[in-house]
Amino acid sequence: MTGTRNLCFLICLALLPLALAAQPAESPPRRMPNFVILFADDLGYGDLSSYGHPSIRTPNLDAMAAEGQRWTDFYVASAVCSPSRGALLTGKQPNRSGLYGHRSRVLFPNQAGGISEENTTIAEALRELGYATGIVGKWHLGARPEHLPTRHGFDYWFGIPYSNDMDGTDERVPGAYFSPRIEYWNVPLMQSQSVGQEYHDQILERPARQETITRRYTQQAQEFIDRHSDRPFFLFVPYTMPHTPLFPAPEFAGTSLAGRYGDVIEEIDWSAGEIRRSLERAGVAEDTLVVFTSDNGPWLSMRTDKGTAGPLRNGKGTTFEGGIRVPGVMWWPGSIQPGVVRDIGSAMDLFPTLLALAGGTTEDILDGVDLSGTLLRGEPGTREVLAHYRAGELYALRKGPYKIHLITEKAYGIGPERNEHETPLLYHLGEDPGESWDLAAERPEILAEMLEAVREHQAAMETRPSLFDSR
Ligand code: MG
């Protein structure tokens, strides 16, 4: 199967009217909903007020969490940028899609690797159903023309192809992250459009003026909503911040109680509120599911320019909870069953969930599950097991409240001590969300059950060669 396009992928566009007609009477057919995914970069589990931050104010996201669903156990598939984004867009573990690297854990400018034609993205699937598709923000799945978002399902892209600390210039001073200047990082701001069989790509400015980037992403998102309010749309907004270097807009600089990091988060919260108000003004709020989450946990080596994982252990780069569990806010007025959801959810679940809500199907093998029953009717989640990989290797697995660590490694930038555990670590995430007390010796029957779950998972996983390492 590897190396050949998976022809099983099929969306039953022709069958859509039948599928809608077959819905039970209590859920009348609706127009295909719009989807907006707001995706912060390196924002930690504990960085929103509604997730317990004591000083950062996030009233817009908190209101959306209160009116919609606030997920306590929402995960990304990787603790670093590129594979996490690939998993969100494909609904697959990085191993299964090939969107991971052994040598390159994330993609760097000028690298040959990146997303391939064989990866089907949620944007491609929704476009097949008639959706307008746009992305405003950071891509990070390859910077060559064939990797850009407009080649992978998006009609329109405005944003930066990779992280805002790449393309470092010689002007950088030691500690440049902590006294940041725009000219230290020569990152391009790009615009790209897919028109028929053609692509129009241009670099709008270089270096990107990062202190206005969140505001301009917001304006672009609002314009996209206004342009497409008469047809179903999918809008993906992967913010460049709070990945360091941090550049809050002048109106936000120095205004929070939590320093430059807090200023940046409060600006992202403002942005989420502006996008919400655009949906309301356009009269499509009740037809739109908005998701807010983050690509990985906080980058803990960034002094005071970092977020917090709250009660969770560690941060970006590790498969401890602080690296992979993130806020998960779902908002859809009039349709969502409001509440706090304590079931396991994953960014990989967004692909099958959005596709199901749009009335599409796929026969492709996904690692995501459809969450629409929980979103619309408050049904218990269907996911019991979630595996956690790092650089193509299985490190940990959660089943119900328990989590087993086969291999552990510290957070990004804080030392790469790798430990392959002869006896795996076992934690109960309900009793011990901070993963501080190993239960392996006390609960051998649970350990055996977890090892069986690992074997079952591995038997069902088909790993593809890395697409990031290719030269
Ligand atoms: Mg990130």
Coordinates of C-alpha atoms and ligand atoms in Angstrom, one line a residue:
M1 CA 0.0 0.0 0.0
T2 CA 2.9 2.3 0.8
G3 CA 3.9 4.4 -2.2
T4 CA 0.6 4.1 -4.0
R5 CA -2.2 6.5 -3.6
N6 CA -4.9 5.1 -1.5
L7 CA -7.8 4.8 -3.9
C8 CA -10.2 3.7 -1.2
F9 CA -10.7 7.3 -0.3
L10 CA -14.2 8.2 -1.4
I11 CA -16.7 10.8 -0.6
C12 CA -20.2 10.1 -1.4
L13 CA -21.2 13.4 -2.8
A14 CA -23.9 11.9 -5.0
L15 CA -25.3 10.1 -2.0
L16 CA -25.4 13.1 0.3
P17 CA -29.1 14.0 -0.2
L18 CA -30.0 10.4 0.6
A19 CA -27.8 10.5 3.7
L20 CA -29.5 13.7 4.9
A21 CA -33.0 12.3 4.2
A22 CA -32.2 9.2 6.2
Q23 CA -31.5 11.2 9.4
P24 CA -33.9 10.5 12.3
A25 CA -36.8 13.0 12.6
E26 CA -35.4 14.6 15.8
S27 CA -32.3 15.9 14.0
P28 CA -33.8 17.7 10.9
P29 CA -31.4 18.1 7.9
R30 CA -29.4 21.2 8.2
R31 CA -27.3 23.0 5.6
M32 CA -23.7 21.7 5.6
P33 CA -22.1 23.5 8.6
N34 CA -19.1 25.8 8.4
F35 CA -16.0 24.9 10.3
V36 CA -13.4 27.2 11.8
I37 CA -10.4 25.7 13.6
L38 CA -8.3 28.2 15.7
F39 CA -4.9 26.6 16.4
A40 CA -2.4 28.3 18.7
D41 CA 1.3 27.4 18.6
D42 CA 2.9 26.2 21.8
L43 CA 0.0 27.4 24.0
G44 CA -0.1 25.2 27.2
Y45 CA -2.9 23.4 28.8
G46 CA -3.0 25.9 31.6
D47 CA -2.8 29.1 29.6
L48 CA -6.5 30.1 29.4
S49 CA -8.5 31.5 32.4
S50 CA -11.0 28.7 31.8
Y51 CA -8.2 26.1 32.2
G52 CA -7.0 27.6 35.4
H53 CA -4.5 30.4 34.5
P54 CA -4.4 32.8 37.5
S55 CA -3.3 36.0 35.6
I56 CA -3.9 35.7 31.8
R57 CA -7.4 37.0 30.9
T58 CA -9.1 35.1 28.0
P59 CA -12.8 36.3 28.3
N60 CA -13.7 35.5 24.7
L61 CA -12.4 31.9 24.7
D62 CA -13.8 31.4 28.2
A63 CA -17.2 32.5 27.0
M64 CA -17.0 30.1 24.0
A65 CA -16.0 27.3 26.4
A66 CA -18.9 28.1 28.7
E67 CA -21.5 28.3 25.9
G68 CA -20.1 25.3 24.2
Q69 CA -17.9 22.4 25.4
R70 CA -14.7 22.6 27.3
W71 CA -12.8 19.4 26.9
T72 CA -10.5 18.5 29.8
D73 CA -8.7 15.5 28.1
F74 CA -8.1 16.8 24.6
Y75 CA -4.8 15.8 22.9
V76 CA -2.6 16.4 19.9
A77 CA -0.8 13.5 18.2
S78 CA 2.7 15.0 18.6
A79 CA 4.4 17.2 21.1
V80 CA 6.1 19.3 18.3
C81 CA 4.7 21.4 15.5
S82 CA 5.0 19.7 12.1
P83 CA 3.7 16.2 13.0
S84 CA 1.0 17.6 15.2
R85 CA -0.3 19.7 12.2
G86 CA -0.1 16.8 9.9
A87 CA -2.1 14.6 12.2
L88 CA -4.8 17.2 12.6
L89 CA -5.2 17.7 8.8
T90 CA -5.1 13.9 7.9
G91 CA -6.8 12.3 10.9
K92 CA -3.9 9.9 11.1
Q93 CA -1.1 9.2 13.5
P94 CA 2.1 10.6 12.1
N95 CA 3.4 7.1 11.6
R96 CA 0.5 6.1 9.5
S97 CA 0.7 9.3 7.3
G98 CA 4.5 9.4 7.1
L99 CA 4.3 13.0 8.4
Y100 CA 7.1 12.6 11.0
G101 CA 10.9 12.5 11.0
H102 CA 13.6 10.6 12.7
R103 CA 16.3 13.1 11.8
S104 CA 14.1 16.1 11.4
R105 CA 11.4 16.2 14.1
V106 CA 10.0 19.3 12.5
L107 CA 10.5 20.7 9.0
F108 CA 13.1 23.4 8.4
P109 CA 13.3 26.0 5.5
N110 CA 15.1 24.6 2.4
Q111 CA 14.4 21.0 3.5
A112 CA 13.2 18.7 0.7
G113 CA 10.6 16.8 2.8
G114 CA 7.0 17.7 3.4
I115 CA 3.4 16.6 2.9
S116 CA 2.8 14.4 -0.1
E117 CA 0.1 13.8 -2.7
E118 CA -0.7 10.6 -0.9
N119 CA -1.8 12.4 2.2
T120 CA -5.5 13.3 2.0
T121 CA -6.3 16.4 4.1
I122 CA -9.6 17.4 5.6
A123 CA -9.4 20.5 3.3
E124 CA -9.4 18.2 0.3
A125 CA -12.2 16.1 1.7
L126 CA -14.4 19.1 2.4
R127 CA -13.6 20.8 -0.9
E128 CA -14.8 17.6 -2.7
L129 CA -18.1 18.2 -0.9
G130 CA -18.3 21.8 -2.2
Y131 CA -16.7 23.7 0.6
A132 CA -14.7 26.9 0.2
T133 CA -11.4 26.2 2.0
G134 CA -9.0 28.8 3.5
I135 CA -6.0 28.8 5.7
V136 CA -4.7 31.9 7.5
G137 CA -1.5 31.4 9.4
K138 CA 1.5 29.1 9.9
W139 CA 1.7 26.0 7.7
H140 CA 4.8 24.0 8.6
L141 CA 4.3 20.9 6.4
G142 CA 6.9 21.8 3.8
A143 CA 8.0 25.0 2.1
R144 CA 8.6 23.9 -1.5
P145 CA 5.9 24.8 -3.9
E146 CA 4.5 21.3 -4.1
H147 CA 4.1 21.3 -0.3
L148 CA 2.2 24.5 0.1
P149 CA -1.4 24.5 1.5
T150 CA -2.9 25.4 -1.9
R151 CA -1.6 22.1 -3.3
H152 CA -3.3 20.2 -0.4
G153 CA -6.9 21.3 -0.5
F154 CA -6.9 25.0 0.4
D155 CA -8.2 27.5 -2.1
Y156 CA -6.5 30.4 -0.3
W157 CA -3.5 30.8 2.0
F158 CA -2.2 33.9 3.8
G159 CA 0.6 33.2 6.2
I160 CA 4.1 32.1 7.1
P161 CA 5.4 28.7 5.8
Y162 CA 7.1 27.6 9.0
S163 CA 8.0 28.7 12.5
N164 CA 8.7 32.4 13.3
D165 CA 12.1 31.6 14.7
M166 CA 13.5 30.0 11.5
D167 CA 15.5 31.8 8.8
G168 CA 17.7 33.3 11.5
T169 CA 19.9 36.2 10.3
D170 CA 23.5 37.1 11.3
E171 CA 22.1 40.2 13.0
R172 CA 20.8 38.1 15.9
V173 CA 22.4 38.8 19.3
P174 CA 22.9 36.2 22.0
G175 CA 19.5 35.6 23.7
A176 CA 17.7 37.0 20.6
Y177 CA 14.5 35.2 21.7
F178 CA 14.3 37.4 24.7
S179 CA 15.1 40.8 23.1
P180 CA 13.4 40.0 19.8
R181 CA 13.6 42.3 16.8
I182 CA 11.7 41.6 13.5
E183 CA 14.9 41.6 11.4
Y184 CA 16.5 38.7 13.4
W185 CA 14.3 36.2 11.6
N186 CA 13.9 36.5 7.8
V187 CA 10.7 34.6 7.6
P188 CA 8.5 35.3 4.6
L189 CA 4.8 36.3 4.7
M190 CA 3.1 34.6 1.7
Q191 CA -0.1 34.6 -0.1
S192 CA -1.2 31.8 -2.4
Q193 CA -4.3 31.0 -4.4
S194 CA -5.4 28.0 -6.3
V195 CA -7.2 29.1 -9.5
G196 CA -8.4 26.2 -11.7
Q197 CA -5.2 24.2 -12.4
E198 CA -2.9 27.1 -11.6
Y199 CA -1.4 28.4 -8.4
H200 CA -0.5 32.0 -7.7
D201 CA 2.2 32.3 -5.0
Q202 CA 3.8 35.5 -3.9
I203 CA 5.9 36.7 -1.0
L204 CA 4.2 39.8 0.4
E205 CA 7.0 40.8 2.8
R206 CA 10.2 39.5 4.2
P207 CA 10.9 39.6 7.1
A208 CA 7.3 39.3 8.1
R209 CA 6.4 42.2 10.4
Q210 CA 5.5 39.9 13.3
E211 CA 4.1 42.5 15.7
T212 CA 1.1 42.9 13.4
I213 CA 0.8 39.3 12.3
T214 CA -2.0 38.2 14.7
R215 CA -4.0 41.3 13.8
R216 CA -3.6 40.7 10.1
Y217 CA -4.5 37.0 10.4
T218 CA -7.6 38.1 12.2
Q219 CA -8.5 40.6 9.4
Q220 CA -7.8 37.9 6.8
A221 CA -10.0 35.4 8.6
Q222 CA -12.8 38.0 8.9
E223 CA -12.6 38.8 5.2
F224 CA -12.7 35.1 4.3
I225 CA -15.9 34.6 6.4
D226 CA -17.5 37.7 4.7
R227 CA -16.5 36.4 1.2
H228 CA -18.0 32.9 1.8
S229 CA -21.0 33.5 4.1
D230 CA -23.3 32.2 1.3
R231 CA -21.7 28.8 1.0
P232 CA -20.2 26.2 3.3
F233 CA -16.6 27.0 4.3
F234 CA -13.7 25.6 6.2
L235 CA -11.3 28.1 7.7
F236 CA -8.2 27.0 9.4
V237 CA -6.4 29.6 11.5
P238 CA -3.0 28.3 12.8
Y239 CA -1.7 31.3 14.7
T240 CA 2.1 32.0 14.6
M241 CA 2.1 32.9 18.3
P242 CA 2.7 32.2 21.2
H243 CA 5.7 30.3 19.6
T244 CA 8.8 32.4 20.5
P245 CA 10.0 35.0 19.6
L246 CA 7.0 36.8 21.0
F247 CA 5.7 39.9 19.2
P248 CA 2.5 41.3 20.7
A249 CA 0.8 44.2 18.8
P250 CA 1.5 47.7 20.2
E251 CA -2.1 47.8 21.6
F252 CA -1.4 44.7 23.7
A253 CA 2.2 45.1 24.6
G254 CA 2.6 45.6 28.4
T255 CA -1.2 45.3 29.0
S256 CA -1.4 41.9 30.7
L257 CA -0.4 40.8 34.1
A258 CA 1.7 38.0 32.6
G259 CA 4.4 39.8 30.7
R260 CA 5.0 39.5 27.0
Y261 CA 3.6 35.9 27.0
G262 CA 0.4 37.1 28.6
D263 CA 0.1 40.0 26.1
V264 CA 0.3 37.6 23.2
I265 CA -2.3 35.2 24.6
E266 CA -4.7 38.0 25.4
E267 CA -4.3 39.2 21.7
I268 CA -5.1 35.7 20.5
D269 CA -8.2 35.7 22.7
W270 CA -9.2 39.1 21.2
S271 CA -8.7 37.6 17.8
A272 CA -11.0 34.6 18.7
G273 CA -13.6 37.1 19.8
E274 CA -13.3 39.2 16.6
I275 CA -13.8 36.0 14.5
R276 CA -16.8 35.0 16.6
R277 CA -18.3 38.5 16.0
S278 CA -17.7 38.2 12.3
L279 CA -19.6 34.9 12.2
E280 CA -22.4 36.6 14.1
R281 CA -22.5 39.7 11.9
A282 CA -22.5 37.5 8.8
G283 CA -25.5 35.6 10.2
V284 CA -23.7 32.2 10.1
A285 CA -22.8 31.7 13.8
E286 CA -25.5 29.0 14.2
D287 CA -24.2 27.2 11.2
T288 CA -20.6 27.2 12.3
L289 CA -18.6 24.9 14.5
V290 CA -15.6 26.7 16.0
V291 CA -12.8 24.7 17.6
F292 CA -9.9 26.2 19.6
T293 CA -6.8 24.2 20.5
S294 CA -3.0 24.2 20.4
D295 CA -0.4 22.2 18.5
N296 CA 1.6 21.2 21.5
G297 CA 2.4 22.1 25.1
P298 CA 4.5 25.0 26.4
W299 CA 8.2 25.5 25.4
L300 CA 9.6 25.3 28.9
S301 CA 13.1 26.5 28.2
M302 CA 11.8 29.9 27.1
R303 CA 12.3 31.6 30.5
T304 CA 9.3 33.9 31.2
D305 CA 8.3 33.9 27.5
K306 CA 6.6 30.5 28.0
G307 CA 3.3 29.1 28.9
T308 CA 2.2 26.6 31.5
A309 CA 0.8 23.1 31.3
G310 CA -1.0 23.8 34.6
P311 CA -1.1 20.7 36.7
L312 CA 0.3 18.5 33.9
R313 CA 3.9 17.3 33.8
N314 CA 6.5 18.8 31.5
G315 CA 5.9 20.5 28.2
K316 CA 6.7 20.7 24.4
G317 CA 8.6 17.8 23.0
T318 CA 7.7 15.1 25.6
T319 CA 5.0 12.5 25.8
F320 CA 4.3 13.4 29.4
E321 CA 0.8 15.1 29.5
G322 CA 2.2 18.6 29.4
G323 CA 3.6 18.1 25.9
I324 CA 0.5 16.6 24.4
R325 CA -2.7 17.5 26.3
V326 CA -4.0 20.9 25.3
P327 CA -7.1 23.1 25.7
G328 CA -10.0 21.9 23.5
V329 CA -12.9 24.4 23.2
M330 CA -15.9 23.6 20.9
W331 CA -18.5 26.3 20.2
W332 CA -21.5 26.0 18.0
P333 CA -24.5 28.0 19.3
G334 CA -27.8 26.2 19.1
S335 CA -26.3 22.9 18.1
I336 CA -23.6 21.9 20.7
Q337 CA -24.6 20.3 23.9
P338 CA -23.0 22.7 26.4
G339 CA -20.8 21.3 29.2
V340 CA -17.5 20.1 30.4
V341 CA -16.4 16.9 28.6
R342 CA -14.0 14.6 30.4
D343 CA -13.8 12.0 27.6
I344 CA -10.6 11.5 25.6
G345 CA -10.5 13.6 22.4
S346 CA -7.8 14.2 19.9
A347 CA -7.0 16.7 17.1
M348 CA -6.9 13.6 14.9
D349 CA -10.7 13.2 15.6
L350 CA -11.4 16.5 13.8
F351 CA -11.1 15.0 10.3
P352 CA -13.8 12.3 10.8
T353 CA -15.9 14.6 12.9
L354 CA -16.0 17.4 10.4
L355 CA -16.5 15.0 7.5
A356 CA -19.4 13.3 9.3
L357 CA -21.0 16.7 10.1
A358 CA -20.7 17.7 6.5
G359 CA -22.4 14.5 5.4
G360 CA -19.3 12.9 3.8
T361 CA -17.7 9.5 4.4
T362 CA -14.3 8.0 3.8
E363 CA -13.1 4.4 3.5
D364 CA -9.5 5.4 4.3
I365 CA -8.0 4.1 7.6
L366 CA -8.0 6.9 10.1
D367 CA -6.7 7.0 13.7
G368 CA -9.3 9.7 14.5
V369 CA -12.9 8.9 15.7
D370 CA -16.1 10.8 15.0
L371 CA -16.9 13.0 18.0
S372 CA -20.2 14.3 16.6
G373 CA -22.4 12.3 19.1
T374 CA -20.6 14.0 22.0
L375 CA -20.7 17.4 20.4
L376 CA -24.4 17.3 19.4
R377 CA -26.0 15.1 21.9
G378 CA -23.6 14.9 24.8
E379 CA -23.1 11.1 24.3
P380 CA -20.1 9.4 26.0
G381 CA -17.0 9.5 23.9
T382 CA -16.2 6.4 21.8
R383 CA -12.4 6.6 22.2
E384 CA -10.9 4.5 24.9
V385 CA -7.3 4.2 23.7
L386 CA -4.9 6.8 22.5
A387 CA -1.3 6.1 21.6
H388 CA 1.4 8.7 21.9
Y389 CA 4.4 8.7 19.5
R390 CA 7.6 10.7 19.3
A391 CA 9.6 10.7 16.0
G392 CA 7.9 7.6 14.7
E393 CA 8.3 5.5 17.9
L394 CA 5.6 4.5 20.3
Y395 CA 6.5 6.1 23.6
A396 CA 3.2 5.9 25.6
L397 CA -0.4 4.8 25.5
R398 CA -3.5 5.9 27.4
K399 CA -6.4 3.5 28.0
G400 CA -9.3 4.9 30.0
P401 CA -7.8 6.7 33.0
Y402 CA -4.5 4.8 32.9
K403 CA -1.3 5.7 30.9
I404 CA 1.7 3.6 30.4
H405 CA 5.1 5.0 29.4
L406 CA 7.4 2.6 27.5
I407 CA 10.0 5.3 26.7
T408 CA 10.3 8.8 28.3
E409 CA 12.3 11.8 27.2
K410 CA 12.4 15.2 28.6
A411 CA 10.9 18.4 27.2
Y412 CA 12.2 20.3 24.2
G413 CA 15.3 22.4 25.1
I414 CA 15.6 20.9 28.6
G415 CA 17.9 17.9 27.9
P416 CA 17.3 14.9 25.7
E417 CA 17.6 12.1 28.3
R418 CA 16.0 9.1 26.8
N419 CA 14.9 6.3 29.0
E420 CA 13.7 3.0 27.7
H421 CA 11.9 1.5 30.7
E422 CA 12.5 -2.1 31.4
T423 CA 9.3 -2.0 33.5
P424 CA 7.1 0.6 32.0
L425 CA 5.8 3.5 34.1
L426 CA 2.1 3.4 34.9
Y427 CA 0.0 6.4 36.0
H428 CA -3.7 6.9 36.8
L429 CA -4.4 10.3 35.2
G430 CA -7.5 10.9 37.2
E431 CA -5.9 10.4 40.6
D432 CA -2.5 11.8 39.5
P433 CA -2.8 14.2 36.5
G434 CA 0.8 15.3 37.1
E435 CA 2.2 11.8 36.6
S436 CA 4.2 11.8 39.8
W437 CA 3.6 8.3 41.3
D438 CA 4.4 5.2 39.3
L439 CA 1.8 2.5 40.0
A440 CA 3.5 -0.3 38.0
A441 CA 4.5 -2.3 41.1
E442 CA 1.3 -1.8 42.9
R443 CA -1.2 -2.6 40.1
P444 CA 0.5 -5.5 38.1
E445 CA -2.9 -6.6 36.7
I446 CA -3.5 -3.1 35.2
L447 CA 0.1 -3.1 33.8
A448 CA -0.5 -6.4 32.1
E449 CA -3.8 -5.0 30.6
M450 CA -2.0 -1.9 29.4
L451 CA 0.8 -4.0 27.8
E452 CA -1.9 -6.0 26.0
A453 CA -3.4 -2.7 24.7
V454 CA 0.0 -1.8 23.4
R455 CA 0.3 -5.1 21.5
E456 CA -3.2 -4.6 20.0
H457 CA -2.4 -1.1 19.0
Q458 CA 0.9 -2.1 17.4
A459 CA -0.6 -5.0 15.5
A460 CA -3.1 -2.6 13.9
M461 CA -0.6 0.2 13.0
E462 CA 1.0 0.3 9.6
T463 CA 4.0 2.6 9.7
R464 CA 5.1 4.5 6.6
P465 CA 8.6 5.7 5.9
S466 CA 9.2 9.3 7.0
L467 CA 8.3 12.1 4.6
F468 CA 10.2 14.7 6.6
D469 CA 13.6 12.9 6.3
S470 CA 13.4 12.5 2.5
R471 CA 16.1 14.4 0.6
Ligands
MG1 MG 4.2 24.3 18.3

